[in-house]
Amino acid sequence: MMFVGWVSLVISFVALFAVALDVDPDSWFNEQYTRTVELSKSYVRESVLLNIKNTASAPQDTYYFHLSDGLDFIKDLSLISAILVKNRNAVDIVPVIESEEDSSSASNKLFKITLPYPVSPQSSVDINVQYNYMNSVRPFPEKIELSDVQKLLIKTNKFPYSLYATKNYQLAFGGVGKSEEMNLNLSNDSVVTKDLPSLEGRVENNMLVYGPLLSVVGPKTIFPMGLLYTHSKAIAKVTKLDRSVWIPGLDVIQLPVEEYFELTNDGAALASGFSRIDFMKGRYGQNKNHFSLLQLEFPFTDSNSYSDYYYTDLVGKVDTHQIIQKHLVIQPRYPMFGGWKYNFTLGWNQLVVNSIRRVIDEEDTYVMAFPIVNGLQDVTYDKVYLSFYLPEGAEFVNVSSPIPFENMEVSSDLSYFDVAKGHTKITLTYTNVIDAMTKLDVFIQYKYSSKSFIWKILKISGFIFTALTSYFILGSLDLSVDDKSKK
């Protein structure tokens, strides 16, 4: 499932739309509500295909979309976008604040969709809303044996949660393997909608499908369900990623990049402790579908060939890494089970020409494009710190990000051969990042002249000349003490 309409992502998180919400539930009718939940990755991807009909007496261009939840099951929303199905053009989708608790985009569940044109009464339009969220699936049971199969539990709303009535509803789960539905006992069952029609699941085209349900379902319908499914892969999560890019001066062809990872496996923990002998006997290290995290694969990209790469952790250099079919494959010092942690540093050089361009119409002005995260697949990031180090003497102009960052800090950092204030450091902070953001570039604009480059060289040369001259003068002085004979 590919996510399109990245333009709407910029709009959707630029600002939260504060409103005293008073929506007429009879203004729209969901003629079709098809919901697809993809569970093959370490995070959840949802797609909702809507056919909405204007049942008001006047044309409308505003539709309110609520995540298919109704309860606090959806955690840490990452990306959301909306497109028109007819021409696949992006439409504006903006978070709505209903209360102070919803003041952050990560916890917000309601969105305002603005259509590019008004829809006349009794006319329909098709919209596709796609979104991702993290930390919403948990291992069940939480601890298993080395030879067991990992199972994950997702809690969700079985029926559509919408501000409008719905007909022709279908729910499908993909990437679940063997699965079974579980009843959820809520502490407050008064929120559960009563007297709902039966909705049974079946396997169809390797998916678990519920519906279609042709009965009319009222607004804000809630019926919680749990789905327990097999997931043999590890749940890789980076709790912290420090990504540093050192932008060089003029006439330098290499761009140094360094990343510091704090990594964990969010999957099932071991019930009986770890035995390396049992691990080797079972040949689990050769099974890529084991629930332990055995290796990480960094694919090559157009701007990233991992030239002169290095891989270290707190102990030192790690030798278990190699290039296989245009992938840099690194292996931690030990297999990682649920709750285990590992931190390491990965660094490499890439060509400047693939990332930096000179602005034609502006003197001494450059623009650098760099992705928010690298190409590591099937992983989520709680926090990403993306730092750009400008050449000494460069002037920071502007930054452009495809999705809003949580914070930006501009500071200075001294490095080797810095003779003045050091490098200007721009650090962008992102939260709830997924692997799909490797396709999203941040643009850094800065000014750097040849005079700054030459002036730095002259200052370094002056310091070296002064040091050598001082050394020569000190070496020429006679500092010995002789005993003079008494007369």
Short mmCIF file of N, CA, C and O in Angstrom, two decimals, residues 15 33 45 56 127 189 212 302 314 393 420:
data_model
loop_
_atom_site.label_atom_id
_atom_site.label_comp_id
_atom_site.label_asym_id
_atom_site.label_seq_id
_atom_site.Cartn_x
_atom_site.Cartn_y
_atom_site.Cartn_z
N ALA A 15 -0.93 23.42 11.32
CA ALA A 15 -1.59 24.04 12.46
C ALA A 15 -2.84 23.26 12.77
O ALA A 15 -3.49 22.73 11.88
N TYR A 33 -18.25 2.74 3.03
CA TYR A 33 -17.16 2.93 3.99
C TYR A 33 -16.35 1.63 4.00
O TYR A 33 -16.73 0.67 4.66
N ARG A 45 -1.02 0.48 9.32
CA ARG A 45 -1.39 1.33 8.19
C ARG A 45 -2.87 1.11 7.89
O ARG A 45 -3.30 -0.02 7.71
N ALA A 56 -27.51 17.53 2.55
CA ALA A 56 -27.99 18.84 2.97
C ALA A 56 -28.74 19.51 1.82
O ALA A 56 -28.78 19.03 0.70
N ILE A 127 -13.52 9.65 -1.67
CA ILE A 127 -12.31 10.11 -0.99
C ILE A 127 -11.59 8.90 -0.41
O ILE A 127 -12.22 7.97 0.09
N ASP A 189 -18.77 -0.35 29.91
CA ASP A 189 -19.42 -0.89 28.71
C ASP A 189 -20.63 -0.07 28.27
O ASP A 189 -21.28 -0.41 27.29
N PRO A 212 -19.42 -7.23 3.20
CA PRO A 212 -20.02 -5.90 3.45
C PRO A 212 -21.32 -5.97 4.25
O PRO A 212 -22.09 -6.92 4.12
N ASP A 302 19.85 6.64 -4.22
CA ASP A 302 20.53 7.43 -5.25
C ASP A 302 21.61 8.32 -4.67
O ASP A 302 22.64 8.57 -5.31
N LEU A 314 29.31 0.84 21.91
CA LEU A 314 30.04 1.33 23.07
C LEU A 314 31.28 0.50 23.36
O LEU A 314 32.22 0.99 24.00
N GLY A 393 31.75 29.87 8.98
CA GLY A 393 31.62 31.12 8.24
C GLY A 393 30.38 31.19 7.38
O GLY A 393 30.08 32.23 6.80
N ALA A 420 37.11 30.32 14.67
CA ALA A 420 36.25 31.44 15.11
C ALA A 420 35.12 30.88 15.98
O ALA A 420 35.36 30.26 17.00
#
